[in-house]
mmCIF file of C-alpha atoms and ligand atoms in Angstrom:
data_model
loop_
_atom_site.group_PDB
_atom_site.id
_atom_site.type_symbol
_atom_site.label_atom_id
_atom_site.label_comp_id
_atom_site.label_asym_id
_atom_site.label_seq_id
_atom_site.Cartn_x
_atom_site.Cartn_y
_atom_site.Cartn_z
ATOM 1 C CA UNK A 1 0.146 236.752 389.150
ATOM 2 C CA UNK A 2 -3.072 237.892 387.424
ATOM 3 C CA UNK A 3 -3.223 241.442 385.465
ATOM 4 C CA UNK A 4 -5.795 244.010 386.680
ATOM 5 C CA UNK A 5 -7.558 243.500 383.347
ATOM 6 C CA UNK A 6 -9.064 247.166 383.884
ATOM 7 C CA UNK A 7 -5.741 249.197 383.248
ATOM 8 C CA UNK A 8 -4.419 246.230 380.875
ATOM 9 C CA UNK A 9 -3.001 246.658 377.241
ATOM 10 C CA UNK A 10 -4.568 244.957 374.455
ATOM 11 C CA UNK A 11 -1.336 243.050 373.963
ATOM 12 C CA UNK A 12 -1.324 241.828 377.875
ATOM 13 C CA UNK A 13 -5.216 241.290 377.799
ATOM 14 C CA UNK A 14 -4.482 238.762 374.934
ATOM 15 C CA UNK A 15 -1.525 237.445 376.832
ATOM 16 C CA UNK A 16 -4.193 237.013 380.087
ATOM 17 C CA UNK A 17 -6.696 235.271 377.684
ATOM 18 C CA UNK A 18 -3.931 232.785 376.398
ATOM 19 C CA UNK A 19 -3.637 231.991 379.837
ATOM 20 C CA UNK A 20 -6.789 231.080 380.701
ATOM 21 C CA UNK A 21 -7.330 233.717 383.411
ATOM 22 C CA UNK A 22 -11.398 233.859 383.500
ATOM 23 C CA UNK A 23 -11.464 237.371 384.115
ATOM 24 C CA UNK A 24 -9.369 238.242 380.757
ATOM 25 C CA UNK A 25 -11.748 236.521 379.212
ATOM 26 C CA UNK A 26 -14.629 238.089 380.801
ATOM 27 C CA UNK A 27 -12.801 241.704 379.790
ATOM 28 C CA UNK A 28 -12.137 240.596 375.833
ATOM 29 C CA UNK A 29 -15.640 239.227 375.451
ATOM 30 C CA UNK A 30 -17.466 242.475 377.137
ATOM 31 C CA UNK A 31 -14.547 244.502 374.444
ATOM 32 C CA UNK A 32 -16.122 242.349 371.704
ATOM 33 C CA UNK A 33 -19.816 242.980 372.841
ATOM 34 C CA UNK A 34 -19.060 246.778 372.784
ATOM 35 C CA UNK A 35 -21.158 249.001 370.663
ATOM 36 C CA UNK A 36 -18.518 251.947 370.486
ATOM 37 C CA UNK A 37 -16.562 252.257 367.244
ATOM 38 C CA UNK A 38 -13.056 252.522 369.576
ATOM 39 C CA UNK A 39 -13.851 249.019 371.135
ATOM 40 C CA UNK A 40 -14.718 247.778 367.855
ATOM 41 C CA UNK A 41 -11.650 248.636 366.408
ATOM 42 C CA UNK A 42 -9.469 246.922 369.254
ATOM 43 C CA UNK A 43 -11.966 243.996 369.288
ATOM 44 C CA UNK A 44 -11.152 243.369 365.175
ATOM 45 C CA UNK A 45 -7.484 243.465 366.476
ATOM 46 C CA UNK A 46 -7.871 240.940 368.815
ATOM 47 C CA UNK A 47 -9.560 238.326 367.082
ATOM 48 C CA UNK A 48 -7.621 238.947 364.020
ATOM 49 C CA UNK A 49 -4.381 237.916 365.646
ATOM 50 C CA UNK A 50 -6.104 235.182 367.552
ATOM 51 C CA UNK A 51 -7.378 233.690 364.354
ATOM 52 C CA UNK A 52 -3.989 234.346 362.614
ATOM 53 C CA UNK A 53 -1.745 233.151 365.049
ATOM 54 C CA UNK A 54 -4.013 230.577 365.794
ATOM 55 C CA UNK A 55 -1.260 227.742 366.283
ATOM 56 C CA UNK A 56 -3.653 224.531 365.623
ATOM 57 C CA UNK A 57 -3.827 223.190 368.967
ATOM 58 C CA UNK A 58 -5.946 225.770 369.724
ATOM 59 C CA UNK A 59 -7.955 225.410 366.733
ATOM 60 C CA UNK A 60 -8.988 229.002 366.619
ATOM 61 C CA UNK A 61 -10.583 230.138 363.405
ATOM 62 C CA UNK A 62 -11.193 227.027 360.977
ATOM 63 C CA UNK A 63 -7.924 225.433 361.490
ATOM 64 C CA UNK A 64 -8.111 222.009 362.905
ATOM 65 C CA UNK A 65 -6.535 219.388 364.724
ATOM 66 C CA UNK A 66 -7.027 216.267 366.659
ATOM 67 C CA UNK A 67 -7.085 218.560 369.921
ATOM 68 C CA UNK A 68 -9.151 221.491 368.757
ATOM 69 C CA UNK A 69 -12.176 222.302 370.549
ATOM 70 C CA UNK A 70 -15.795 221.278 370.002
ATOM 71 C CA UNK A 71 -18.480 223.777 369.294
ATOM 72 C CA UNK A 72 -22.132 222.171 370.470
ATOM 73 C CA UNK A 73 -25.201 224.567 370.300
ATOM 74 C CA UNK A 74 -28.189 223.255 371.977
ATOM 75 C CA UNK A 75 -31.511 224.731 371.842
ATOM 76 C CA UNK A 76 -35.224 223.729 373.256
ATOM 77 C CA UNK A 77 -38.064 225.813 374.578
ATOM 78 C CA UNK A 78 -38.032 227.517 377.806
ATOM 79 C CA UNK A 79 -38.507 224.444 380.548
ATOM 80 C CA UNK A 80 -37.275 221.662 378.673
ATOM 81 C CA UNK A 81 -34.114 221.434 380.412
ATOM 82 C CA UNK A 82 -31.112 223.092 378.707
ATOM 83 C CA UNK A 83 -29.407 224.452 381.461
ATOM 84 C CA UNK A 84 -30.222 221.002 383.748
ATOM 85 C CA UNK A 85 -28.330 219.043 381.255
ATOM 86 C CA UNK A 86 -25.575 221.750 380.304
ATOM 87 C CA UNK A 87 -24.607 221.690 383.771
ATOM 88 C CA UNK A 88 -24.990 218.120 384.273
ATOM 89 C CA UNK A 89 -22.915 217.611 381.008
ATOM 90 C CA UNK A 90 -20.404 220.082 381.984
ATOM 91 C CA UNK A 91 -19.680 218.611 384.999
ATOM 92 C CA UNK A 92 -19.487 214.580 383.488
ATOM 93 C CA UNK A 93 -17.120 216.987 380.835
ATOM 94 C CA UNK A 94 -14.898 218.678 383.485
ATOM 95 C CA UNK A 95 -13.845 215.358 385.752
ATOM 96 C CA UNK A 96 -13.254 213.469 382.530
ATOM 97 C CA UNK A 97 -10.160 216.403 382.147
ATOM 98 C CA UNK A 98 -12.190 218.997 379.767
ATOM 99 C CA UNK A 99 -12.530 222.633 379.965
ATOM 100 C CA UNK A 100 -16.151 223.974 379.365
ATOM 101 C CA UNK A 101 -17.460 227.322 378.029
ATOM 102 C CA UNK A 102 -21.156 227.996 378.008
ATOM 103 C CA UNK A 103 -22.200 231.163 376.094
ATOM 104 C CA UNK A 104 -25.818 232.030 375.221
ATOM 105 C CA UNK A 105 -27.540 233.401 372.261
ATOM 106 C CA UNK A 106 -30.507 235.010 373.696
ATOM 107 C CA UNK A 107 -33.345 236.412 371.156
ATOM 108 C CA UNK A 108 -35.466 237.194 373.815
ATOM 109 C CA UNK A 109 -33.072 240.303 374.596
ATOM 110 C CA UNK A 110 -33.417 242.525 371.631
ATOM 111 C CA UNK A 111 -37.115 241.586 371.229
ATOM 112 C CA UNK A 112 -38.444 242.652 374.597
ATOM 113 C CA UNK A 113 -35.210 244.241 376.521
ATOM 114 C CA UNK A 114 -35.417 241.395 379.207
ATOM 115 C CA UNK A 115 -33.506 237.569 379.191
ATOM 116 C CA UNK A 116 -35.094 234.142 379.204
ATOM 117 C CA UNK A 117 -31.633 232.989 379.527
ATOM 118 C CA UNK A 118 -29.621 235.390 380.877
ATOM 119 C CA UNK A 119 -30.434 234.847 384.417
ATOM 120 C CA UNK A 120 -27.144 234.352 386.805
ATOM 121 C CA UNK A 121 -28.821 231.706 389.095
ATOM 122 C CA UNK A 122 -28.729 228.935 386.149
ATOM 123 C CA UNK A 123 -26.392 226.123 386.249
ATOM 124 C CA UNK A 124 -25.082 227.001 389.693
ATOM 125 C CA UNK A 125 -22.941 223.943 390.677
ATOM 126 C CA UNK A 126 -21.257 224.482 386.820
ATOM 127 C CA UNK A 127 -20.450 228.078 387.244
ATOM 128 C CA UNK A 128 -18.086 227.171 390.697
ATOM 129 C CA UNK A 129 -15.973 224.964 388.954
ATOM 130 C CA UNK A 130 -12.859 226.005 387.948
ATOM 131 C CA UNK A 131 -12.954 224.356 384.341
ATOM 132 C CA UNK A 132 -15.599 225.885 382.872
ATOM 133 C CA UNK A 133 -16.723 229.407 381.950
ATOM 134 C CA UNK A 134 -20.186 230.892 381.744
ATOM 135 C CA UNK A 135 -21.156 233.470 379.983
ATOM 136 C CA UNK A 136 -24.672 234.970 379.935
ATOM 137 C CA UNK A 137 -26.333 236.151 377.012
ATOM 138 C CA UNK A 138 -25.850 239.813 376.258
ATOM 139 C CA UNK A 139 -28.714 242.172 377.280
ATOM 140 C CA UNK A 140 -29.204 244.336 374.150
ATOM 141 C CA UNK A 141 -28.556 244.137 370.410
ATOM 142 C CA UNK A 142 -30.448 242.523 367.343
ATOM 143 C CA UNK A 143 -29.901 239.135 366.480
ATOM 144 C CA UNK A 144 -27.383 239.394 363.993
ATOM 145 C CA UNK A 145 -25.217 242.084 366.144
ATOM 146 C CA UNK A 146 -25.578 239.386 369.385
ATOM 147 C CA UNK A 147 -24.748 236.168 367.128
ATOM 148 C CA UNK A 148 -21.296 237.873 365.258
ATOM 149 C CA UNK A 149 -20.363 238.351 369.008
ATOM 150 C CA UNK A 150 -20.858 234.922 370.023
ATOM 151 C CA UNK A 151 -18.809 233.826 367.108
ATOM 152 C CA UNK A 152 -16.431 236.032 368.309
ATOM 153 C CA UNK A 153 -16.695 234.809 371.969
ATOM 154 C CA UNK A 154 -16.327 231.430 370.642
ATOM 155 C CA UNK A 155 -13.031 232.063 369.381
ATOM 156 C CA UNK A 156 -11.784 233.671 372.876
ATOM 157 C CA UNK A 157 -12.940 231.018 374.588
ATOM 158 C CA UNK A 158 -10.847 228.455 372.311
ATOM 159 C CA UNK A 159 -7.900 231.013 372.941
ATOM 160 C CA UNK A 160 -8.117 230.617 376.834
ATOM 161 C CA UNK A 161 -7.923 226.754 376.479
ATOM 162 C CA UNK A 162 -12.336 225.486 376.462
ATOM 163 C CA UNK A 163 -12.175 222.931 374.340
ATOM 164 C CA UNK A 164 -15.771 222.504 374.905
ATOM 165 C CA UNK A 165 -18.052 225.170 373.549
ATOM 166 C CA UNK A 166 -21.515 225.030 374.026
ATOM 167 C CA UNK A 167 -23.507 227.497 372.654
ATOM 168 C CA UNK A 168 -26.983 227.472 374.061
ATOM 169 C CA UNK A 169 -30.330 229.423 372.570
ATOM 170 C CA UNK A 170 -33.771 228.963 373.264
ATOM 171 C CA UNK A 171 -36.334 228.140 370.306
ATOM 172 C CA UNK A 172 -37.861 230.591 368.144
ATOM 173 C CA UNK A 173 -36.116 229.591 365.038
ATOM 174 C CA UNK A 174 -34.215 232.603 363.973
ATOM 175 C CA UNK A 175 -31.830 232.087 366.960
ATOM 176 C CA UNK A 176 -31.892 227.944 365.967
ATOM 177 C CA UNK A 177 -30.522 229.128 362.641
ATOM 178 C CA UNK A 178 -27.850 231.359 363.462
ATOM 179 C CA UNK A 179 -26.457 229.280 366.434
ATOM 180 C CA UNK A 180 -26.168 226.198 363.597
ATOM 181 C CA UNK A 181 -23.987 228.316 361.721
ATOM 182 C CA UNK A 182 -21.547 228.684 364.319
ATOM 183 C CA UNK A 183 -21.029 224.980 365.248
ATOM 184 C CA UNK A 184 -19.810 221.895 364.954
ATOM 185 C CA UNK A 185 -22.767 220.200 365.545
ATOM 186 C CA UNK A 186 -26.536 220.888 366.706
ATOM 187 C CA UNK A 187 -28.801 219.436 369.431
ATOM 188 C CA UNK A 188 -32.660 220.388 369.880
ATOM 189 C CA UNK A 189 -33.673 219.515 373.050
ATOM 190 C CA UNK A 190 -37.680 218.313 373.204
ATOM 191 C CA UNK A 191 -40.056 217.016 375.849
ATOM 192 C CA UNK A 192 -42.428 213.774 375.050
ATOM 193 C CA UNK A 193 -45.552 214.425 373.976
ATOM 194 C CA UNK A 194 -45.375 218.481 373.546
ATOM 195 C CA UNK A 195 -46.286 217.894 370.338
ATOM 196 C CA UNK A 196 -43.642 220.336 368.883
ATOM 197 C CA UNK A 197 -42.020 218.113 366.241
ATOM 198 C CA UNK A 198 -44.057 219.314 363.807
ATOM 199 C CA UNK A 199 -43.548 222.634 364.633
ATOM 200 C CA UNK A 200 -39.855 222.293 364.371
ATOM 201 C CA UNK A 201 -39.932 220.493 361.479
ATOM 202 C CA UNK A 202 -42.484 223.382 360.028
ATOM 203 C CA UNK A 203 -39.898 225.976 360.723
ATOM 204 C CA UNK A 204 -37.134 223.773 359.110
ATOM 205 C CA UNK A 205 -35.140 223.465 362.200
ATOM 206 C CA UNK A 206 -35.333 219.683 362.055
ATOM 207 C CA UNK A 207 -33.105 219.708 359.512
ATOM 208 C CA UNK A 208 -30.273 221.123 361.605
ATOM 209 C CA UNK A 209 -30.422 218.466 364.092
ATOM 210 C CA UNK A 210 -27.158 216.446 364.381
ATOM 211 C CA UNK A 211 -29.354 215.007 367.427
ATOM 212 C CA UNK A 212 -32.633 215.441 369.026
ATOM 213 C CA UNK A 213 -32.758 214.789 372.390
ATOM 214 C CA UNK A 214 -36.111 213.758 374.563
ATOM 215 C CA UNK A 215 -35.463 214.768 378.236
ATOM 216 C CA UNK A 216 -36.998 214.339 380.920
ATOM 217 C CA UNK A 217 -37.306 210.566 380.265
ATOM 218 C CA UNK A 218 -37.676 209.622 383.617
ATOM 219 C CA UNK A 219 -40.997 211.312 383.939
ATOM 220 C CA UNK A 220 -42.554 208.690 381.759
ATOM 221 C CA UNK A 221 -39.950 206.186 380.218
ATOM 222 C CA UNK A 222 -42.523 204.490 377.538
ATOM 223 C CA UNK A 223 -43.649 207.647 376.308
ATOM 224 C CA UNK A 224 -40.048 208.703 375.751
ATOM 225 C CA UNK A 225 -38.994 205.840 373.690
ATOM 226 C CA UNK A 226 -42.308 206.155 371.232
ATOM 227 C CA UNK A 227 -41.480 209.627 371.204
ATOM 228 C CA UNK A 228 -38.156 208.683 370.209
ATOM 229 C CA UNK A 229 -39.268 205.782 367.926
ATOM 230 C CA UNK A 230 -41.203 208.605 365.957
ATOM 231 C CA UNK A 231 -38.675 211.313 365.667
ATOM 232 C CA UNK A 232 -36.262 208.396 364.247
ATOM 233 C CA UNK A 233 -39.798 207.863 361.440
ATOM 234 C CA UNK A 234 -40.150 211.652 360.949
ATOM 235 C CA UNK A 235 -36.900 211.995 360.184
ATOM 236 C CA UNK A 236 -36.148 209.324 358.029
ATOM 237 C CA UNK A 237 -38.511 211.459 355.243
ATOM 238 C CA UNK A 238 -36.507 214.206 355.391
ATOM 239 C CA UNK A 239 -33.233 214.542 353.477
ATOM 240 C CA UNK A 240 -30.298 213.943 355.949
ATOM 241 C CA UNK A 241 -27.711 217.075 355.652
ATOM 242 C CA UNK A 242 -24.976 214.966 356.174
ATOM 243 C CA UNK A 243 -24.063 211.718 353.832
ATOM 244 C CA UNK A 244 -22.075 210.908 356.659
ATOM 245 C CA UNK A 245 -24.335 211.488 359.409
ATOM 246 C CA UNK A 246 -27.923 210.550 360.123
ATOM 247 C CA UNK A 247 -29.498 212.056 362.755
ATOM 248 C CA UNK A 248 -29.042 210.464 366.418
ATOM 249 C CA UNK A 249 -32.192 210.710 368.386
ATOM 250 C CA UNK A 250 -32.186 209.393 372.383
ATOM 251 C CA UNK A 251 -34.078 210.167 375.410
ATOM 252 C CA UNK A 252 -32.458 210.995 378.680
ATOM 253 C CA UNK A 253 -32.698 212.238 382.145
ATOM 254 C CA UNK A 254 -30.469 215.812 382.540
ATOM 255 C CA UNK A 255 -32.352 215.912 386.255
ATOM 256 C CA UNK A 256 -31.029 212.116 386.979
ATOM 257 C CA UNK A 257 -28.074 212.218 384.943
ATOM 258 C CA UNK A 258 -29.434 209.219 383.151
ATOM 259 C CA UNK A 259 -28.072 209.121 379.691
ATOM 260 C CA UNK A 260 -25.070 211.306 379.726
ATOM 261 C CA UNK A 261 -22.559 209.051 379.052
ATOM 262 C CA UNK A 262 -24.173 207.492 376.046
ATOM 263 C CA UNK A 263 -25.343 211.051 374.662
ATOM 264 C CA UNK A 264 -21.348 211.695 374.780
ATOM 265 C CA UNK A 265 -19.994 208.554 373.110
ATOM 266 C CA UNK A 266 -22.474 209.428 370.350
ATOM 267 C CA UNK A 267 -20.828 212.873 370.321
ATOM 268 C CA UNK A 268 -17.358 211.512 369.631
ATOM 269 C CA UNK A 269 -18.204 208.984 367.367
ATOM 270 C CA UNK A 270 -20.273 212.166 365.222
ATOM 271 C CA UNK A 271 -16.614 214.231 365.549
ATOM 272 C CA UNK A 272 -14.908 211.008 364.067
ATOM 273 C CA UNK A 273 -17.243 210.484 361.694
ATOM 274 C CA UNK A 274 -17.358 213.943 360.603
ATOM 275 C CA UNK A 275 -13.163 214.437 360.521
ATOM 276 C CA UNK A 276 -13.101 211.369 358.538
ATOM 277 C CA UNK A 277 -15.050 212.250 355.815
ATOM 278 C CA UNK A 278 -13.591 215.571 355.764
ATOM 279 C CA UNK A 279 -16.788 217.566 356.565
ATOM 280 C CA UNK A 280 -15.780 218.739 360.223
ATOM 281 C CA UNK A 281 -13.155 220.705 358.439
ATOM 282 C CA UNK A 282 -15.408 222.047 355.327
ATOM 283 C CA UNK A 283 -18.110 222.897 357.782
ATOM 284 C CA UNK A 284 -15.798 225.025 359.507
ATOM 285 C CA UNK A 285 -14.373 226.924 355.848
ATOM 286 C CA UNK A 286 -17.983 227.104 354.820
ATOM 287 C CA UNK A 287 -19.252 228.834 358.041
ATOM 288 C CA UNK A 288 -15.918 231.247 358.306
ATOM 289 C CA UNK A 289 -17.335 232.173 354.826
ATOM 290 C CA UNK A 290 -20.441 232.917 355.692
ATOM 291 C CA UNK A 291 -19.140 235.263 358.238
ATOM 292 C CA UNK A 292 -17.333 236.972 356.485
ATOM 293 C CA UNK A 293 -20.056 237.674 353.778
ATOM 294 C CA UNK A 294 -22.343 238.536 357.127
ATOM 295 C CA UNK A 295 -19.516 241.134 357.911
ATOM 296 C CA UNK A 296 -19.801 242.602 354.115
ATOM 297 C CA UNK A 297 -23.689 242.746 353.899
ATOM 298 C CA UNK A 298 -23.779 244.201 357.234
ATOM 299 C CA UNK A 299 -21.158 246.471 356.896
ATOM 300 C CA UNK A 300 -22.594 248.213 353.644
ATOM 301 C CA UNK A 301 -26.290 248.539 354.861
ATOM 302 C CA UNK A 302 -24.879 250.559 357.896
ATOM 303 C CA UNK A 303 -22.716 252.654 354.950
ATOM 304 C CA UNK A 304 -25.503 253.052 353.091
ATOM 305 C CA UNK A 305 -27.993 254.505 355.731
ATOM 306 C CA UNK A 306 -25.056 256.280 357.038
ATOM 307 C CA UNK A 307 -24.606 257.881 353.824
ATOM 308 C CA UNK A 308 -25.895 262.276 354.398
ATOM 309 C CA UNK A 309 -27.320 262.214 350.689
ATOM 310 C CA UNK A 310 -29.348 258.654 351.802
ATOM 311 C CA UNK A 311 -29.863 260.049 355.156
ATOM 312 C CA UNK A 312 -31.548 263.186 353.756
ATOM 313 C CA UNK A 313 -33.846 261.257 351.259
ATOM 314 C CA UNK A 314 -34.871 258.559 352.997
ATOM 315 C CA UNK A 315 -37.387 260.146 355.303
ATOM 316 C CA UNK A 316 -39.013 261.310 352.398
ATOM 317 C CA UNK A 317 -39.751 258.348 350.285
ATOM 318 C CA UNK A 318 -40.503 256.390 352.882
ATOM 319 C CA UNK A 319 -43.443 258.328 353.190
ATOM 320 C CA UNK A 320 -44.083 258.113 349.940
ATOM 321 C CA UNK A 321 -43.645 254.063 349.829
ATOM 322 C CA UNK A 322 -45.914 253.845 352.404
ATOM 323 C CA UNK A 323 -48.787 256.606 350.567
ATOM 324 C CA UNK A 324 -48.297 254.577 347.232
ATOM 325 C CA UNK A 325 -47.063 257.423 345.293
ATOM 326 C CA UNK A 326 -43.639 256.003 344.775
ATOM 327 C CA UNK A 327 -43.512 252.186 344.251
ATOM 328 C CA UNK A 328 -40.475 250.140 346.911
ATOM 329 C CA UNK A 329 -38.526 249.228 343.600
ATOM 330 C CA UNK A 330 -38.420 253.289 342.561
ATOM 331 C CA UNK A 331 -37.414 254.211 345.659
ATOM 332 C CA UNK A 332 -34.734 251.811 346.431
ATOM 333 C CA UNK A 333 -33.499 252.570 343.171
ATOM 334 C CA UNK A 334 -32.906 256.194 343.729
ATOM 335 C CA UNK A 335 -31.397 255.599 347.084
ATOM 336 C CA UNK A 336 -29.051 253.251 345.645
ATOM 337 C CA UNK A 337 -28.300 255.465 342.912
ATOM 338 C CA UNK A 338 -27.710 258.209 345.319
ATOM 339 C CA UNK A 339 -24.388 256.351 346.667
ATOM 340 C CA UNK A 340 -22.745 254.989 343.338
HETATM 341 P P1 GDP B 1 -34.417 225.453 380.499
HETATM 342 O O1 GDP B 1 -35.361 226.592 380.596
HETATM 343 O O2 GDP B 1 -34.546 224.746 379.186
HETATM 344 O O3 GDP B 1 -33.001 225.818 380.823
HETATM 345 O O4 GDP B 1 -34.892 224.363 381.576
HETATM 346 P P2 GDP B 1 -34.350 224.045 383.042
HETATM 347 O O5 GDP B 1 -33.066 223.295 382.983
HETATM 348 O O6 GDP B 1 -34.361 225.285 383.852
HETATM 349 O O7 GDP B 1 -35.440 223.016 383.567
HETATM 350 C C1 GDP B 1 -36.783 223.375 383.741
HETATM 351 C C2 GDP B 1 -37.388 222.511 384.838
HETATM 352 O O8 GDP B 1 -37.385 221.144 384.436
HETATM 353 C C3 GDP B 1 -36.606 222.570 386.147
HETATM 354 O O9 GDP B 1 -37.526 222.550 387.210
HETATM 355 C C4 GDP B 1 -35.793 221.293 386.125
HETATM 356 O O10 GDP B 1 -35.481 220.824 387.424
HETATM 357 C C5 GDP B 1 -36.705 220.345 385.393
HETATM 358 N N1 GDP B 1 -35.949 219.286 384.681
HETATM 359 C C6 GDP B 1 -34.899 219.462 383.870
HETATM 360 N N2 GDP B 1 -34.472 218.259 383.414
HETATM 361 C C7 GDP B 1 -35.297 217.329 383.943
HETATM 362 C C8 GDP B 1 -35.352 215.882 383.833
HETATM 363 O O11 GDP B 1 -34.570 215.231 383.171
HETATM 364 N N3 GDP B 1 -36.361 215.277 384.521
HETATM 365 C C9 GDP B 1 -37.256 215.958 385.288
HETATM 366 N N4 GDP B 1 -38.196 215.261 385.930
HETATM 367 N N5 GDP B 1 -37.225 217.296 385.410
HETATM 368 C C10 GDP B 1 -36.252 217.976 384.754
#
């Protein structure tokens, strides 16, 4: 029998989530989304004894085995075809036996209060199935509040039994960035001929490309390959961030479901590659790190502006950084002074 996750402890919400009941996990992730200090608190105990008691089958936290589950982001501009080929993928993931969580990282949320891909109607045939889990992007919060959710989401997901995580974002860069730094491995999605290569390698997101992905290949098959046959040129100049890995760049169709297979088989044999050298596993320790020192920097600006003798003289200088009388470095040395 299911709990009513409404009047649920923590302790039997957990329990819930271990069993893979969807709503549980619905419950724990809005807990962990929550802005008010009470849910935060219970949130922090939750993940903390999922990551501790994280028994490695799971492979909660950074812990690892054979069986742990896969963390994918994928990103590409609005139109390109993420959610065509996350649900087509899901699906070709589900009947080969997987489970499948899709969360989103959406930056369009805390920049203009709407959702580019928040909207329920995406990805319809994935979101009946009973294997997989969907979770759309929350509607509010900066960037760096939305993405130490998702990590966090991640992690419940893994709890309830996806052992596929796919972590979706759309392109602006800042997004690209943070979603790399909570996966295993990184796919930017890109049409032929939109001539956006060069923007992504401008804003350095080409480098965080496990694999690049043209879609849409059956629009125009020839145009595809030479955009493929140029990535694979444009690539080769810049310094691989893997010794292990270079950079697998396809086309495919997500509409036709042309390329699937092959785009997975590359997947595994990336996961192989990557546990045999080692770096799966150090990828993992090096991100947890980076969390945590996320956690500490964020934690101590929201001290220090939450400090009454900062609070008080803040207004002031301000106005006085911006009128030139008192120069940034002065100020932000008196602030800082004001807490030590
Ligand atoms: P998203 O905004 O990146 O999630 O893009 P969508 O998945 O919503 O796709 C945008 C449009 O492109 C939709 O009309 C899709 O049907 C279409 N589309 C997606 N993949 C393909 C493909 O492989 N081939 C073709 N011809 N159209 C596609």
């Amino acid at each position: 029998m299911q709990i009513d996750v409404e009047s649920a402890s923590d302790a039997q919400l957990l329990v819930a989530v271990r069993k893979g009941e969807r709503r549980a996990l619905a419950k724990a992730i809005t807990l962990v989304e929550s802005t008010l200090p009470a849910h935060a608190k219970r949130a922090q105990k939750l993940i903390a004894e999922i990551i501790v008691s994280a028994d490695s089958s799971v492979g909660a936290g950074h812990t690892l085995s054979k069986t742990s589950a896969l963390r994918i982001g994928i990103s590409g501009v609005p139109g390109v075809g993420k959610s065509t080929f996350i649900e087509a993928l899901g699906l070709y993931l589900i009947a080969a036996g997987h489970k499948v969580a899709v969360l989103a990282v959406d930056p369009s949320s805390s920049l203009t209060g709407g959702s580019i891909l928040g909207d329920k109607t995406r990805m319809e045939h994935l979101s009946l199935a009973d294997a997989a889990f969907i979770r759309p992007s929350p509607s509010s919060g900066a960037l760096g509040g939305v993405t130490d959710h998702t990590r966090e989401a991640i992690l419940l997901c893994e709890a309830a039994g996806y052992d596929i995580i796919i972590v979706e974002t759309v392109g602006v860069g800042q997004s690209e960035i943070a979603v790399a730094a909570m996966t295993d491995l990184f796919v930017l999605m890109q049409l032929p001929n939109a001539g956006d290569d060069l923007q992504a390698i401008k804003k350095g997101i080409m480098e965080l490309a496990d694999f690049v992905v043209f879609n849409k290949a059956d629009i125009d098959l020839i145009a595809a390959q030479r955009a493929v046959a140029q990535m694979r040129l444009a690539l080769s100049m810049l310094r691989p961030s893997s010794k292990f890995w270079t950079p697998h760049v396809m086309c495919l169709s997500a509409f036709k479901q042309d390329g699937l297979a092959d785009f997975w088989q590359q997947v595994v044999d990336f996961r192989l590659k990557m546990q045999a050298s080692g770096e799966f596993l150090s990828k993992r320790q090096h991100q947890a790190l980076a969390w945590m020192n996320q956690q500490i920097d964020s934690a101590l600006r929201q001290q220090f502006r939450q400090h009454p003798a900062v609070a008080a003289a803040l207004p002031a200088l301000s106005v006085a950084v911006e009128n030139g009388s008192v120069t940034p470095a002065a100020a932000a040395q008196q602030l800082l002074a004001l807490v030590n």
